[in-house]
Amino acid sequence: MYALEAVAIGAAAVAAGGINAVVGSGTLITFPTLLAFGYPPVLANVSNTIGLVPGVISAVYGYRAELKGQLPRVLKLGLASLLGGVAGAVLLLKLSADTFRAAVPVLILLACVLVLLQPRLQKWLARRDSRGREDGGIPLWTGVLATGVYGGYFGAAQGVLLMGLFGSFLRDDLQRLNAVKNVLAALVNGVAAVIFIAVTAVDWKAAGVIALGSTVGGLIGARVGRRLSPAVLRGLIVAVGVTAAIAVAL
């Protein structure tokens, strides 16, 4: 890995870690960066997933205050995320590289649409009161399971999907829900990373650079991310994502 490549991937990882803590779409920064430097799509996805795990964990730490009193919710939904993450990781390894290469542009564009819709989601969540179910029932659990499958397979904007589910089935403070979102994303990425490490090739240099950068970014994002302009973040994510989708499709 050349110095310029390492710097570029590291900078993308810092941005991804911060975005994951606040928005949940950091893969749309690091994954296209790896593709730009010639990494094959599946290897890039695997190395990226492993590298982003420490960053998501640092975001969980940054939101630890908002997690107080939510252990039952985290345990119940965490099981769905773990099962989904395992299924998604297995799908990535079992399906052909051509299948993943064909699916990536669609998944990236879907993630970009979700990022664009996030402001409406946040307004919706902010208007909801504190009454209603505490656990969301079977529909929420099933939705989290499906999101985990998606996250284990690719993962971009799984945080946005989770927040959409929370908005549909839970009525709670937005920051408390965001804290749970970070935990579930960490579980999905973590279990997928374990499977990838055990059974497939990993570019450890790229994964290591992303791990360092995303850890710093996750801490920064959890601390000061709410002060950044959401419009700027979304614009950057969508621009990079659309460019990556076009590049992969060609």
C-alpha positions as protocol buffer text, in pm:
chain_id: "A"
residue {
  index: 1
  type: MET
  ca { x: 0 y: 0 z: 0 }
}
residue {
  index: 2
  type: TYR
  ca { x: 145 y: 335 z: -109 }
}
residue {
  index: 3
  type: ALA
  ca { x: 152 y: 633 z: 126 }
}
residue {
  index: 4
  type: LEU
  ca { x: -101 y: 833 z: -80 }
}
residue {
  index: 5
  type: GLU
  ca { x: -338 y: 537 z: -88 }
}
residue {
  index: 6
  type: ALA
  ca { x: -309 y: 488 z: 287 }
}
residue {
  index: 7
  type: VAL
  ca { x: -374 y: 857 z: 355 }
}
residue {
  index: 8
  type: ALA
  ca { x: -679 y: 862 z: 126 }
}
residue {
  index: 9
  type: ILE
  ca { x: -828 y: 546 z: 276 }
}
residue {
  index: 10
  type: GLY
  ca { x: -753 y: 669 z: 627 }
}
residue {
  index: 11
  type: ALA
  ca { x: -921 y: 1004 z: 564 }
}
residue {
  index: 12
  type: ALA
  ca { x: -1224 y: 828 z: 416 }
}
residue {
  index: 13
  type: ALA
  ca { x: -1235 y: 604 z: 724 }
}
residue {
  index: 14
  type: VAL
  ca { x: -1235 y: 900 z: 963 }
}
residue {
  index: 15
  type: ALA
  ca { x: -1526 y: 1049 z: 769 }
}
residue {
  index: 16
  type: ALA
  ca { x: -1703 y: 713 z: 761 }
}
residue {
  index: 17
  type: GLY
  ca { x: -1664 y: 661 z: 1135 }
}
residue {
  index: 18
  type: GLY
  ca { x: -1811 y: 1002 z: 1208 }
}
residue {
  index: 19
  type: ILE
  ca { x: -2094 y: 959 z: 959 }
}
residue {
  index: 20
  type: ASN
  ca { x: -2179 y: 613 z: 1097 }
}
residue {
  index: 21
  type: ALA
  ca { x: -2217 y: 758 z: 1446 }
}
residue {
  index: 22
  type: VAL
  ca { x: -2462 y: 1025 z: 1331 }
}
residue {
  index: 23
  type: VAL
  ca { x: -2612 y: 922 z: 997 }
}
residue {
  index: 24
  type: GLY
  ca { x: -2524 y: 558 z: 946 }
}
residue {
  index: 25
  type: SER
  ca { x: -2391 y: 553 z: 588 }
}
residue {
  index: 26
  type: GLY
  ca { x: -2014 y: 546 z: 626 }
}
residue {
  index: 27
  type: THR
  ca { x: -1971 y: 253 z: 388 }
}
residue {
  index: 28
  type: LEU
  ca { x: -2065 y: 489 z: 105 }
}
residue {
  index: 29
  type: ILE
  ca { x: -1739 y: 672 z: 175 }
}
residue {
  index: 30
  type: THR
  ca { x: -1488 y: 392 z: 237 }
}
residue {
  index: 31
  type: PHE
  ca { x: -1619 y: 129 z: -5 }
}
residue {
  index: 32
  type: PRO
  ca { x: -1598 y: 355 z: -315 }
}
residue {
  index: 33
  type: THR
  ca { x: -1253 y: 469 z: -201 }
}
residue {
  index: 34
  type: LEU
  ca { x: -1131 y: 109 z: -199 }
}
residue {
  index: 35
  type: LEU
  ca { x: -1285 y: 51 z: -543 }
}
residue {
  index: 36
  type: ALA
  ca { x: -1108 y: 361 z: -674 }
}
residue {
  index: 37
  type: PHE
  ca { x: -773 y: 209 z: -573 }
}
residue {
  index: 38
  type: GLY
  ca { x: -848 y: -111 z: -762 }
}
residue {
  index: 39
  type: TYR
  ca { x: -972 y: -343 z: -489 }
}
residue {
  index: 40
  type: PRO
  ca { x: -1211 y: -614 z: -620 }
}
residue {
  index: 41
  type: PRO
  ca { x: -1569 y: -550 z: -494 }
}
residue {
  index: 42
  type: VAL
  ca { x: -1600 y: -853 z: -264 }
}
residue {
  index: 43
  type: LEU
  ca { x: -1252 y: -806 z: -114 }
}
residue {
  index: 44
  type: ALA
  ca { x: -1327 y: -435 z: -68 }
}
residue {
  index: 45
  type: ASN
  ca { x: -1657 y: -513 z: 105 }
}
residue {
  index: 46
  type: VAL
  ca { x: -1502 y: -773 z: 336 }
}
residue {
  index: 47
  type: SER
  ca { x: -1202 y: -555 z: 432 }
}
residue {
  index: 48
  type: ASN
  ca { x: -1425 y: -251 z: 474 }
}
residue {
  index: 49
  type: THR
  ca { x: -1670 y: -435 z: 702 }
}
residue {
  index: 50
  type: ILE
  ca { x: -1389 y: -557 z: 926 }
}
residue {
  index: 51
  type: GLY
  ca { x: -1224 y: -216 z: 936 }
}
residue {
  index: 52
  type: LEU
  ca { x: -1540 y: -30 z: 1032 }
}
residue {
  index: 53
  type: VAL
  ca { x: -1616 y: -248 z: 1336 }
}
residue {
  index: 54
  type: PRO
  ca { x: -1389 y: -55 z: 1579 }
}
residue {
  index: 55
  type: GLY
  ca { x: -1540 y: 271 z: 1455 }
}
residue {
  index: 56
  type: VAL
  ca { x: -1896 y: 159 z: 1526 }
}
residue {
  index: 57
  type: ILE
  ca { x: -1788 y: 35 z: 1869 }
}
residue {
  index: 58
  type: SER
  ca { x: -1636 y: 376 z: 1944 }
}
residue {
  index: 59
  type: ALA
  ca { x: -1968 y: 535 z: 1843 }
}
residue {
  index: 60
  type: VAL
  ca { x: -2147 y: 303 z: 2087 }
}
residue {
  index: 61
  type: TYR
  ca { x: -1911 y: 420 z: 2359 }
}
residue {
  index: 62
  type: GLY
  ca { x: -1978 y: 781 z: 2267 }
}
residue {
  index: 63
  type: TYR
  ca { x: -2354 y: 725 z: 2305 }
}
residue {
  index: 64
  type: ARG
  ca { x: -2327 y: 524 z: 2628 }
}
residue {
  index: 65
  type: ALA
  ca { x: -2529 y: 778 z: 2828 }
}
residue {
  index: 66
  type: GLU
  ca { x: -2827 y: 738 z: 2592 }
}
residue {
  index: 67
  type: LEU
  ca { x: -2814 y: 359 z: 2633 }
}
residue {
  index: 68
  type: LYS
  ca { x: -2900 y: 370 z: 3004 }
}
residue {
  index: 69
  type: GLY
  ca { x: -3219 y: 179 z: 3081 }
}
residue {
  index: 70
  type: GLN
  ca { x: -3235 y: 16 z: 2737 }
}
residue {
  index: 71
  type: LEU
  ca { x: -3074 y: -322 z: 2809 }
}
residue {
  index: 72
  type: PRO
  ca { x: -3392 y: -530 z: 2753 }
}
residue {
  index: 73
  type: ARG
  ca { x: -3451 y: -360 z: 2418 }
}
residue {
  index: 74
  type: VAL
  ca { x: -3088 y: -403 z: 2313 }
}
residue {
  index: 75
  type: LEU
  ca { x: -3086 y: -772 z: 2408 }
}
residue {
  index: 76
  type: LYS
  ca { x: -3406 y: -851 z: 2221 }
}
residue {
  index: 77
  type: LEU
  ca { x: -3323 y: -661 z: 1904 }
}
residue {
  index: 78
  type: GLY
  ca { x: -2956 y: -756 z: 1927 }
}
residue {
  index: 79
  type: LEU
  ca { x: -3046 y: -1122 z: 1877 }
}
residue {
  index: 80
  type: ALA
  ca { x: -3224 y: -1034 z: 1553 }
}
residue {
  index: 81
  type: SER
  ca { x: -2922 y: -833 z: 1436 }
}
residue {
  index: 82
  type: LEU
  ca { x: -2681 y: -1116 z: 1513 }
}
residue {
  index: 83
  type: LEU
  ca { x: -2888 y: -1374 z: 1326 }
}
residue {
  index: 84
  type: GLY
  ca { x: -2936 y: -1140 z: 1032 }
}
residue {
  index: 85
  type: GLY
  ca { x: -2568 y: -1049 z: 1020 }
}
residue {
  index: 86
  type: VAL
  ca { x: -2469 y: -1416 z: 1006 }
}
residue {
  index: 87
  type: ALA
  ca { x: -2717 y: -1482 z: 724 }
}
residue {
  index: 88
  type: GLY
  ca { x: -2601 y: -1180 z: 524 }
}
residue {
  index: 89
  type: ALA
  ca { x: -2233 y: -1268 z: 558 }
}
residue {
  index: 90
  type: VAL
  ca { x: -2300 y: -1626 z: 447 }
}
residue {
  index: 91
  type: LEU
  ca { x: -2492 y: -1497 z: 145 }
}
residue {
  index: 92
  type: LEU
  ca { x: -2198 y: -1278 z: 46 }
}
residue {
  index: 93
  type: LEU
  ca { x: -1962 y: -1574 z: 61 }
}
residue {
  index: 94
  type: LYS
  ca { x: -2194 y: -1826 z: -105 }
}
residue {
  index: 95
  type: LEU
  ca { x: -2317 y: -1614 z: -394 }
}
residue {
  index: 96
  type: SER
  ca { x: -2079 y: -1549 z: -681 }
}
residue {
  index: 97
  type: ALA
  ca { x: -1862 y: -1240 z: -708 }
}
residue {
  index: 98
  type: ASP
  ca { x: -2051 y: -1152 z: -1027 }
}
residue {
  index: 99
  type: THR
  ca { x: -2377 y: -1153 z: -833 }
}
residue {
  index: 100
  type: PHE
  ca { x: -2235 y: -912 z: -577 }
}
residue {
  index: 101
  type: ARG
  ca { x: -2085 y: -693 z: -849 }
}
residue {
  index: 102
  type: ALA
  ca { x: -2426 y: -674 z: -1020 }
}
residue {
  index: 103
  type: ALA
  ca { x: -2608 y: -602 z: -694 }
}
residue {
  index: 104
  type: VAL
  ca { x: -2370 y: -333 z: -566 }
}
residue {
  index: 105
  type: PRO
  ca { x: -2488 y: -45 z: -790 }
}
residue {
  index: 106
  type: VAL
  ca { x: -2851 y: -114 z: -693 }
}
residue {
  index: 107
  type: LEU
  ca { x: -2766 y: -139 z: -324 }
}
residue {
  index: 108
  type: ILE
  ca { x: -2561 y: 181 z: -333 }
}
residue {
  index: 109
  type: LEU
  ca { x: -2835 y: 377 z: -510 }
}
residue {
  index: 110
  type: LEU
  ca { x: -3093 y: 241 z: -263 }
}
residue {
  index: 111
  type: ALA
  ca { x: -2871 y: 355 z: 23 }
}
residue {
  index: 112
  type: CYS
  ca { x: -2839 y: 700 z: -136 }
}
residue {
  index: 113
  type: VAL
  ca { x: -3218 y: 729 z: -158 }
}
residue {
  index: 114
  type: LEU
  ca { x: -3246 y: 637 z: 209 }
}
residue {
  index: 115
  type: VAL
  ca { x: -2989 y: 900 z: 302 }
}
residue {
  index: 116
  type: LEU
  ca { x: -3184 y: 1162 z: 106 }
}
residue {
  index: 117
  type: LEU
  ca { x: -3505 y: 1064 z: 286 }
}
residue {
  index: 118
  type: GLN
  ca { x: -3344 y: 1083 z: 630 }
}
residue {
  index: 119
  type: PRO
  ca { x: -3446 y: 1447 z: 703 }
}
residue {
  index: 120
  type: ARG
  ca { x: -3814 y: 1353 z: 665 }
}
residue {
  index: 121
  type: LEU
  ca { x: -3753 y: 1054 z: 891 }
}
residue {
  index: 122
  type: GLN
  ca { x: -3591 y: 1268 z: 1160 }
}
residue {
  index: 123
  type: LYS
  ca { x: -3879 y: 1517 z: 1154 }
}
residue {
  index: 124
  type: TRP
  ca { x: -4124 y: 1233 z: 1181 }
}
residue {
  index: 125
  type: LEU
  ca { x: -3942 y: 1082 z: 1477 }
}
residue {
  index: 126
  type: ALA
  ca { x: -3916 y: 1421 z: 1649 }
}
residue {
  index: 127
  type: ARG
  ca { x: -4294 y: 1470 z: 1629 }
}
residue {
  index: 128
  type: ARG
  ca { x: -4377 y: 1138 z: 1792 }
}
residue {
  index: 129
  type: ASP
  ca { x: -4460 y: 1135 z: 2161 }
}
residue {
  index: 130
  type: SER
  ca { x: -4334 y: 899 z: 2429 }
}
residue {
  index: 131
  type: ARG
  ca { x: -4640 y: 676 z: 2441 }
}
residue {
  index: 132
  type: GLY
  ca { x: -4662 y: 338 z: 2271 }
}
residue {
  index: 133
  type: ARG
  ca { x: -4493 y: 1 z: 2276 }
}
residue {
  index: 134
  type: GLU
  ca { x: -4152 y: -31 z: 2434 }
}
residue {
  index: 135
  type: ASP
  ca { x: -4028 y: -323 z: 2223 }
}
residue {
  index: 136
  type: GLY
  ca { x: -4206 y: -288 z: 1887 }
}
residue {
  index: 137
  type: GLY
  ca { x: -4326 y: -648 z: 1895 }
}
residue {
  index: 138
  type: ILE
  ca { x: -4270 y: -910 z: 1628 }
}
residue {
  index: 139
  type: PRO
  ca { x: -4291 y: -666 z: 1332 }
}
residue {
  index: 140
  type: LEU
  ca { x: -3995 y: -463 z: 1459 }
}
residue {
  index: 141
  type: TRP
  ca { x: -3795 y: -775 z: 1545 }
}
residue {
  index: 142
  type: THR
  ca { x: -3853 y: -914 z: 1196 }
}
residue {
  index: 143
  type: GLY
  ca { x: -3756 y: -584 z: 1036 }
}
residue {
  index: 144
  type: VAL
  ca { x: -3433 y: -569 z: 1238 }
}
residue {
  index: 145
  type: LEU
  ca { x: -3358 y: -927 z: 1131 }
}
residue {
  index: 146
  type: ALA
  ca { x: -3402 y: -835 z: 763 }
}
residue {
  index: 147
  type: THR
  ca { x: -3187 y: -525 z: 808 }
}
residue {
  index: 148
  type: GLY
  ca { x: -2920 y: -744 z: 964 }
}
residue {
  index: 149
  type: VAL
  ca { x: -2920 y: -967 z: 655 }
}
residue {
  index: 150
  type: TYR
  ca { x: -2873 y: -661 z: 438 }
}
residue {
  index: 151
  type: GLY
  ca { x: -2602 y: -529 z: 670 }
}
residue {
  index: 152
  type: GLY
  ca { x: -2410 y: -855 z: 670 }
}
residue {
  index: 153
  type: TYR
  ca { x: -2422 y: -867 z: 290 }
}
residue {
  index: 154
  type: PHE
  ca { x: -2333 y: -505 z: 215 }
}
residue {
  index: 155
  type: GLY
  ca { x: -2427 y: -266 z: 495 }
}
residue {
  index: 156
  type: ALA
  ca { x: -2444 y: 84 z: 345 }
}
residue {
  index: 157
  type: ALA
  ca { x: -2719 y: 287 z: 517 }
}
residue {
  index: 158
  type: GLN
  ca { x: -2831 y: 2 z: 741 }
}
residue {
  index: 159
  type: GLY
  ca { x: -2845 y: 264 z: 1016 }
}
residue {
  index: 160
  type: VAL
  ca { x: -3098 y: 463 z: 814 }
}
residue {
  index: 161
  type: LEU
  ca { x: -3307 y: 150 z: 770 }
}
residue {
  index: 162
  type: LEU
  ca { x: -3296 y: 85 z: 1144 }
}
residue {
  index: 163
  type: MET
  ca { x: -3403 y: 438 z: 1228 }
}
residue {
  index: 164
  type: GLY
  ca { x: -3691 y: 403 z: 985 }
}
residue {
  index: 165
  type: LEU
  ca { x: -3803 y: 87 z: 1163 }
}
residue {
  index: 166
  type: PHE
  ca { x: -3770 y: 254 z: 1502 }
}
residue {
  index: 167
  type: GLY
  ca { x: -3980 y: 543 z: 1381 }
}
residue {
  index: 168
  type: SER
  ca { x: -4251 y: 303 z: 1269 }
}
residue {
  index: 169
  type: PHE
  ca { x: -4269 y: 84 z: 1577 }
}
residue {
  index: 170
  type: LEU
  ca { x: -4117 y: 272 z: 1872 }
}
residue {
  index: 171
  type: ARG
  ca { x: -4190 y: 603 z: 2040 }
}
residue {
  index: 172
  type: ASP
  ca { x: -3884 y: 726 z: 2221 }
}
residue {
  index: 173
  type: ASP
  ca { x: -3626 y: 1005 z: 2220 }
}
residue {
  index: 174
  type: LEU
  ca { x: -3437 y: 1028 z: 1891 }
}
residue {
  index: 175
  type: GLN
  ca { x: -3094 y: 1019 z: 2053 }
}
residue {
  index: 176
  type: ARG
  ca { x: -3184 y: 710 z: 2257 }
}
residue {
  index: 177
  type: LEU
  ca { x: -3295 y: 537 z: 1937 }
}
residue {
  index: 178
  type: ASN
  ca { x: -2974 y: 644 z: 1762 }
}
residue {
  index: 179
  type: ALA
  ca { x: -2773 y: 488 z: 2045 }
}
residue {
  index: 180
  type: VAL
  ca { x: -2954 y: 155 z: 1996 }
}
residue {
  index: 181
  type: LYS
  ca { x: -2898 y: 184 z: 1621 }
}
residue {
  index: 182
  type: ASN
  ca { x: -2522 y: 205 z: 1679 }
}
residue {
  index: 183
  type: VAL
  ca { x: -2527 y: -106 z: 1899 }
}
residue {
  index: 184
  type: LEU
  ca { x: -2719 y: -310 z: 1643 }
}
residue {
  index: 185
  type: ALA
  ca { x: -2491 y: -196 z: 1359 }
}
residue {
  index: 186
  type: ALA
  ca { x: -2189 y: -294 z: 1569 }
}
residue {
  index: 187
  type: LEU
  ca { x: -2337 y: -642 z: 1623 }
}
residue {
  index: 188
  type: VAL
  ca { x: -2409 y: -695 z: 1253 }
}
residue {
  index: 189
  type: ASN
  ca { x: -2067 y: -572 z: 1140 }
}
residue {
  index: 190
  type: GLY
  ca { x: -1895 y: -759 z: 1420 }
}
residue {
  index: 191
  type: VAL
  ca { x: -2047 y: -1101 z: 1354 }
}
residue {
  index: 192
  type: ALA
  ca { x: -1997 y: -1059 z: 977 }
}
residue {
  index: 193
  type: ALA
  ca { x: -1634 y: -963 z: 1040 }
}
residue {
  index: 194
  type: VAL
  ca { x: -1575 y: -1277 z: 1247 }
}
residue {
  index: 195
  type: ILE
  ca { x: -1711 y: -1495 z: 967 }
}
residue {
  index: 196
  type: PHE
  ca { x: -1508 y: -1314 z: 701 }
}
residue {
  index: 197
  type: ILE
  ca { x: -1188 y: -1346 z: 904 }
}
residue {
  index: 198
  type: ALA
  ca { x: -1249 y: -1718 z: 952 }
}
residue {
  index: 199
  type: VAL
  ca { x: -1326 y: -1823 z: 597 }
}
residue {
  index: 200
  type: THR
  ca { x: -1221 y: -1570 z: 333 }
}
residue {
  index: 201
  type: ALA
  ca { x: -939 y: -1344 z: 217 }
}
residue {
  index: 202
  type: VAL
  ca { x: -894 y: -1006 z: 385 }
}
residue {
  index: 203
  type: ASP
  ca { x: -667 y: -720 z: 287 }
}
residue {
  index: 204
  type: TRP
  ca { x: -535 y: -653 z: 636 }
}
residue {
  index: 205
  type: LYS
  ca { x: -349 y: -336 z: 543 }
}
residue {
  index: 206
  type: ALA
  ca { x: -667 y: -175 z: 415 }
}
residue {
  index: 207
  type: ALA
  ca { x: -872 y: -312 z: 705 }
}
residue {
  index: 208
  type: GLY
  ca { x: -616 y: -183 z: 956 }
}
residue {
  index: 209
  type: VAL
  ca { x: -609 y: 167 z: 809 }
}
residue {
  index: 210
  type: ILE
  ca { x: -989 y: 179 z: 807 }
}
residue {
  index: 211
  type: ALA
  ca { x: -1002 y: 51 z: 1165 }
}
residue {
  index: 212
  type: LEU
  ca { x: -774 y: 328 z: 1291 }
}
residue {
  index: 213
  type: GLY
  ca { x: -949 y: 600 z: 1096 }
}
residue {
  index: 214
  type: SER
  ca { x: -1303 y: 486 z: 1177 }
}
residue {
  index: 215
  type: THR
  ca { x: -1225 y: 464 z: 1548 }
}
residue {
  index: 216
  type: VAL
  ca { x: -1117 y: 826 z: 1552 }
}
residue {
  index: 217
  type: GLY
  ca { x: -1412 y: 923 z: 1338 }
}
residue {
  index: 218
  type: GLY
  ca { x: -1659 y: 737 z: 1556 }
}
residue {
  index: 219
  type: LEU
  ca { x: -1545 y: 919 z: 1868 }
}
residue {
  index: 220
  type: ILE
  ca { x: -1555 y: 1254 z: 1692 }
}
residue {
  index: 221
  type: GLY
  ca { x: -1893 y: 1182 z: 1537 }
}
residue {
  index: 222
  type: ALA
  ca { x: -2051 y: 1084 z: 1867 }
}
residue {
  index: 223
  type: ARG
  ca { x: -1908 y: 1395 z: 2032 }
}
residue {
  index: 224
  type: VAL
  ca { x: -1955 y: 1675 z: 1781 }
}
residue {
  index: 225
  type: GLY
  ca { x: -2144 y: 1519 z: 1490 }
}
residue {
  index: 226
  type: ARG
  ca { x: -2469 y: 1694 z: 1576 }
}
residue {
  index: 227
  type: ARG
  ca { x: -2297 y: 2030 z: 1518 }
}
residue {
  index: 228
  type: LEU
  ca { x: -2209 y: 1949 z: 1157 }
}
residue {
  index: 229
  type: SER
  ca { x: -2440 y: 2041 z: 873 }
}
residue {
  index: 230
  type: PRO
  ca { x: -2651 y: 1735 z: 790 }
}
residue {
  index: 231
  type: ALA
  ca { x: -2710 y: 1874 z: 439 }
}
residue {
  index: 232
  type: VAL
  ca { x: -2336 y: 1881 z: 368 }
}
residue {
  index: 233
  type: LEU
  ca { x: -2289 y: 1527 z: 495 }
}
residue {
  index: 234
  type: ARG
  ca { x: -2581 y: 1394 z: 294 }
}
residue {
  index: 235
  type: GLY
  ca { x: -2463 y: 1575 z: -18 }
}
residue {
  index: 236
  type: LEU
  ca { x: -2116 y: 1424 z: 12 }
}
residue {
  index: 237
  type: ILE
  ca { x: -2249 y: 1075 z: 74 }
}
residue {
  index: 238
  type: VAL
  ca { x: -2490 y: 1085 z: -219 }
}
residue {
  index: 239
  type: ALA
  ca { x: -2231 y: 1232 z: -458 }
}
residue {
  index: 240
  type: VAL
  ca { x: -1977 y: 964 z: -370 }
}
residue {
  index: 241
  type: GLY
  ca { x: -2239 y: 691 z: -373 }
}
residue {
  index: 242
  type: VAL
  ca { x: -2381 y: 778 z: -716 }
}
residue {
  index: 243
  type: THR
  ca { x: -2030 y: 804 z: -860 }
}
residue {
  index: 244
  type: ALA
  ca { x: -1940 y: 464 z: -717 }
}
residue {
  index: 245
  type: ALA
  ca { x: -2260 y: 305 z: -848 }
}
residue {
  index: 246
  type: ILE
  ca { x: -2186 y: 433 z: -1199 }
}
residue {
  index: 247
  type: ALA
  ca { x: -1824 y: 324 z: -1181 }
}
residue {
  index: 248
  type: VAL
  ca { x: -1912 y: -29 z: -1066 }
}
residue {
  index: 249
  type: ALA
  ca { x: -2188 y: -63 z: -1326 }
}
residue {
  index: 250
  type: LEU
  ca { x: -1959 y: 30 z: -1618 }
}
